[in-house]
Amino acid sequence: MEKIFLTADVLIIGGGAAGLFAAIRLAEINPEIKIFVVEKADVRRSGCLAAGVNALNAYIGEGRTPKDYVDYAFNDAHGIARRDLLFTMSERLNHVTKIIERLGLVIQKDLQGKYVLRGWRNVKINGENIKPILAAAVKNFPNVKIFNHVNVTDFFLGGNKVLGAYGFSTREKNFYSFAAKVTLISTGGAAGIYLPNHAGGSRHQMWYPPFNTGAGYAMGIRAGAEMTTFEMRFIALRCKDTIAPTGTLAQGVGAAQINSGGELYQKNYGNTTSERVFAVTSEILAGRGACFLKTVGISAEQEKNLFEAYLNMSPAQTLKWLETNQSPKNFNVEVAGTEPYIVGGHTAAGYWVDANRKTTLQNLYAAGDVAGGCPQKYVTGAFAEAEIVAEKISETLDEIEMPAQINFDADDFEKFFKNDSPFSVDDLEIAMQTVMDEYAGGLTQNYRFSERQLTLAAKNIERIEKLSEKLHAADMYGLLKIFELRERLTVAKVLIEHMRARRETRWAGFGQNLDFPNRDEKFNLFVNSVTRDGKTKIIFREL
């Protein structure tokens, strides 16, 4: 493999919403800063926004304040969230909305020119092309260089200081090492750790992008960064089969949850995000399933709007309605929970950061799905965190020295081309997902787990991790698949330790600890961890 060494003032790992927005704001603040954006796919269609989105779910509506949003997110997380992070995000939500509109995003408006809201914190948009808009804006800055199809795997460290990162091209036989004064990690959360709703060729028909493998989390774990709240897994309530979002139905046409007997059951469970999932699971276990969103009787205009909304974000749902001839105004929409994900954009999982989104490793910041402690951030929250980081970096960059060239041996990559293994990546991926599903509270277990099951999960994940070291790569894409599996296994190991440590059931819909089935006020704490030499140490932090 050819070795390519490059230097920049700022290295941004992950060209999703947060990464590109950070590059834009940094370049606007200081056109002299040399910025690299490194993305394992292509920034025009990568990350959570790759296929588009039909709403900005974090916005402060008229008559509301940032504190209202903080209170909403804190209560939805049942008290496990950082108010300081929520507030510094919330006070920027409307500001960054104006910026993305200026860049070309179409935000729907009424006849008075005001944004069209769903509820008080949700703005309707025409967002199929939101990612190309961000990518085009970044390319306007000559001081920003984008590296597409380069998979970053680990940080360069000097003690507790991040000096840059390294990885490989997924298309050419190139090994890249990047030295930088400051690094921003802005990769996605982790999907594919658990057995998904669908099997075989449809296994990647899931809520969260299957390409988000927890790479940024895994890099931080291996480097010894402090991580937080992995045990607050996210389970999405989605339209059955298509895994399309349900918020468009619940907020867009006021569709209430009903069971197979037509009963309105949600009032019996509460109405936070996790309680809505718990309600569906409980109704099904009680024999009152399946569960639906009641759309029968909506108007023809409302149905037309639903067709268009899903084409803008999740076309499979509109296609299903048309193919089955079961339109939403004539048939209720069945709902189901997904497999668990680790994602800091909806829950509080990720790096432990300060108010400037600086991690516990020097010269390393985190924004978006990998930044912990700040749930319900969604797209605009990722933008807000990116802007916070951009402003802080621009203030302090001159105080930091550029690292010297770092010599690195590429044997860790090249050995996989020489290995001979009876197993494929898919074999071990399915083994990992099955272990996590059966022993760590997956979909088939109705998200329930016990201490004994977690012990079995830990042992089996360690065994699979050892087998993964012997996998063979036939080409660069094969090497990518191996490292994506490695990332998921690293996250799974830490997740299990976090689940063990929270000896209560805080979010019943996201996971029920059968040994500790109730909420315990003694655990009004953050469960954090630091991993060194392969051993994970749990740290409890006060709220």
XYZ file of C-alpha atoms in Angstrom, residues 183-429:
247
model
C -9.309 17.059 15.298
C -13.115 16.999 15.230
C -14.798 13.606 15.339
C -18.231 13.880 13.702
C -18.983 10.355 12.531
C -22.341 8.650 13.040
C -23.648 6.396 15.795
C -23.753 2.614 15.668
C -26.204 0.437 13.732
C -25.892 -3.265 12.977
C -24.781 -4.332 16.457
C -28.068 -6.169 17.049
C -30.024 -8.599 14.907
C -32.267 -6.325 12.800
C -35.991 -6.539 12.046
C -35.338 -8.221 8.714
C -33.043 -11.095 7.761
C -30.979 -12.051 4.729
C -30.864 -9.654 1.805
C -33.205 -7.219 3.559
C -31.181 -6.979 6.778
C -30.093 -3.417 6.032
C -33.699 -2.211 5.721
C -33.405 -0.454 9.063
C -34.108 2.867 10.747
C -30.524 4.084 11.194
C -28.017 4.010 8.303
C -26.327 0.590 8.143
C -23.108 2.365 7.120
C -22.906 4.045 10.561
C -20.930 1.429 12.452
C -19.800 3.307 15.556
C -16.387 4.111 14.081
C -15.976 7.356 16.023
C -17.026 5.719 19.282
C -14.603 2.843 18.705
C -11.714 5.209 17.956
C -12.363 7.068 21.199
C -12.706 3.859 23.208
C -9.381 2.513 21.942
C -7.693 5.879 22.593
C -8.887 6.001 26.212
C -11.475 8.793 25.886
C -14.201 8.947 28.512
C -17.541 7.812 27.079
C -21.040 8.210 28.491
C -24.531 6.668 28.590
C -24.139 3.837 26.055
C -26.758 1.943 28.057
C -29.375 4.498 26.943
C -29.907 2.607 23.713
C -32.299 4.025 21.155
C -35.164 1.937 19.812
C -37.280 3.628 17.200
C -41.027 3.177 16.864
C -41.511 2.723 13.138
C -43.968 1.663 10.462
C -43.804 -2.112 10.287
C -41.910 -3.681 7.359
C -40.648 -0.424 5.836
C -39.122 0.926 9.100
C -40.340 4.372 8.014
C -40.681 7.140 10.639
C -43.956 7.449 12.532
C -43.674 11.090 13.592
C -45.001 12.227 10.221
C -48.213 10.311 10.965
C -48.479 11.193 14.658
C -47.741 14.895 14.225
C -48.746 15.417 10.617
C -52.294 13.990 10.811
C -52.690 13.498 14.571
C -52.739 9.697 14.312
C -53.185 8.141 17.777
C -51.826 4.734 18.833
C -54.423 1.961 19.025
C -54.253 -1.788 19.577
C -56.001 -4.536 17.613
C -59.198 -3.884 19.567
C -59.179 -0.219 18.598
C -58.345 0.874 22.165
C -56.340 4.047 22.833
C -53.684 2.554 25.089
C -50.909 5.189 25.271
C -52.475 6.988 28.261
C -51.666 3.932 30.377
C -47.913 4.186 29.786
C -46.837 7.837 29.498
C -45.739 9.681 26.387
C -41.954 10.009 26.345
C -40.051 8.481 23.425
C -39.111 5.342 25.360
C -42.603 4.990 26.879
C -44.197 4.937 23.424
C -42.011 1.970 22.483
C -42.694 0.292 25.833
C -46.434 0.682 25.260
C -46.293 -1.243 21.973
C -44.130 -4.023 23.443
C -46.403 -4.329 26.478
C -49.635 -4.431 24.442
C -48.251 -7.176 22.207
C -47.004 -9.246 25.185
C -50.441 -8.863 26.797
C -52.087 -10.312 23.683
C -53.617 -7.030 22.553
C -51.439 -6.596 19.471
C -50.825 -5.765 16.755
C -50.537 -2.004 17.313
C -51.373 0.729 14.831
C -51.432 4.447 14.211
C -55.071 5.327 13.529
C -55.197 6.932 10.072
C -58.553 5.605 8.869
C -60.781 8.549 8.090
C -58.152 11.154 7.255
C -58.982 13.390 4.290
C -57.821 12.865 0.714
C -55.668 15.999 1.065
C -54.018 14.658 4.212
C -53.329 11.356 2.460
C -51.768 13.159 -0.505
C -49.534 15.092 1.895
C -48.450 11.841 3.546
C -47.543 10.295 0.190
C -45.394 13.324 -0.631
C -43.818 13.531 2.822
C -42.657 9.916 2.731
C -41.363 10.222 -0.827
C -39.177 13.029 0.552
C -37.711 10.833 3.272
C -38.715 7.160 3.210
C -40.077 6.223 -0.236
C -40.637 2.594 0.746
C -43.685 3.565 2.810
C -45.433 5.350 -0.073
C -44.566 2.458 -2.380
C -46.009 -0.050 0.104
C -49.284 1.864 0.297
C -49.538 1.889 -3.497
C -48.385 -1.691 -4.096
C -50.711 -3.221 -1.478
C -53.622 -0.896 -2.295
C -53.863 -0.162 1.454
C -53.916 3.618 1.527
C -53.673 5.275 4.965
C -57.153 6.815 4.791
C -58.645 3.330 4.432
C -56.235 1.221 6.509
C -54.482 1.964 9.811
C -50.674 1.827 9.738
C -49.132 -0.977 11.788
C -46.137 -0.006 13.961
C -43.258 -1.924 15.538
C -40.028 -1.304 17.416
C -36.630 -1.634 15.760
C -33.497 -3.303 17.036
C -31.435 -1.153 19.463
C -28.991 1.489 18.227
C -26.317 3.558 19.963
C -26.791 7.140 18.819
C -26.126 10.454 20.552
C -28.443 12.451 18.324
C -31.562 10.892 19.864
C -30.278 9.614 23.213
C -27.277 10.690 25.320
C -24.670 8.136 24.180
C -21.221 9.285 23.108
C -18.062 11.101 24.146
C -18.093 12.897 27.499
C -17.561 16.533 26.526
C -17.462 20.000 28.080
C -19.688 22.901 27.019
C -17.404 23.562 24.022
C -17.770 19.888 22.975
C -14.153 19.193 23.854
C -13.521 15.561 24.799
C -11.281 14.248 27.587
C -8.473 13.821 25.029
C -6.499 16.984 24.290
C -7.131 18.654 20.907
C -10.124 16.402 20.165
C -13.685 17.708 19.850
C -16.925 15.809 19.148
C -20.160 16.978 17.499
C -23.364 15.361 16.297
C -24.240 11.727 16.925
C -20.927 10.907 18.659
C -21.160 13.742 21.223
C -22.810 12.440 24.384
C -24.980 13.954 27.080
C -27.241 15.948 24.756
C -30.234 13.964 23.450
C -32.895 15.082 20.971
C -30.436 17.155 18.937
C -31.448 15.891 15.489
C -30.165 17.776 12.409
C -30.172 21.350 13.710
C -28.680 20.248 17.010
C -25.798 18.678 15.104
C -25.369 21.974 13.255
C -25.421 23.885 16.561
C -22.736 21.675 18.092
C -20.634 21.983 14.940
C -20.819 25.779 15.148
C -19.854 25.738 18.840
C -16.786 23.653 17.970
C -15.894 25.856 14.995
C -15.966 29.001 17.113
C -13.867 27.465 19.887
C -11.291 26.038 17.482
C -10.892 29.383 15.712
C -10.268 31.080 19.079
C -7.555 28.684 20.240
C -5.916 27.332 17.071
C -2.939 29.721 17.132
C -1.968 28.427 20.580
C -1.474 24.849 19.302
C 1.639 23.579 17.525
C 1.453 21.478 14.371
C 2.559 17.881 15.139
C 5.622 16.549 13.394
C 5.327 13.851 10.731
C 4.252 10.615 12.371
C 5.717 7.345 11.161
C 3.251 4.505 11.125
C 3.550 0.870 10.144
C 0.700 -0.297 7.873
C 1.026 -3.932 9.013
C -2.276 -3.686 10.919
C -3.984 -3.287 7.548
C -1.809 -5.453 5.330
C -2.052 -8.536 7.565
C -5.698 -8.972 6.581
C -4.698 -9.508 2.944
C -2.424 -12.365 4.082
C -4.815 -14.028 6.529
C -6.641 -17.253 5.791
C -9.940 -17.735 7.659
C -12.800 -20.233 7.357
C -15.184 -17.404 8.289
C -16.426 -14.441 6.299
C -17.229 -10.986 7.672
C -20.936 -11.745 7.208
C -20.567 -14.967 9.241
C -19.092 -13.117 12.203
C -21.438 -10.144 11.838
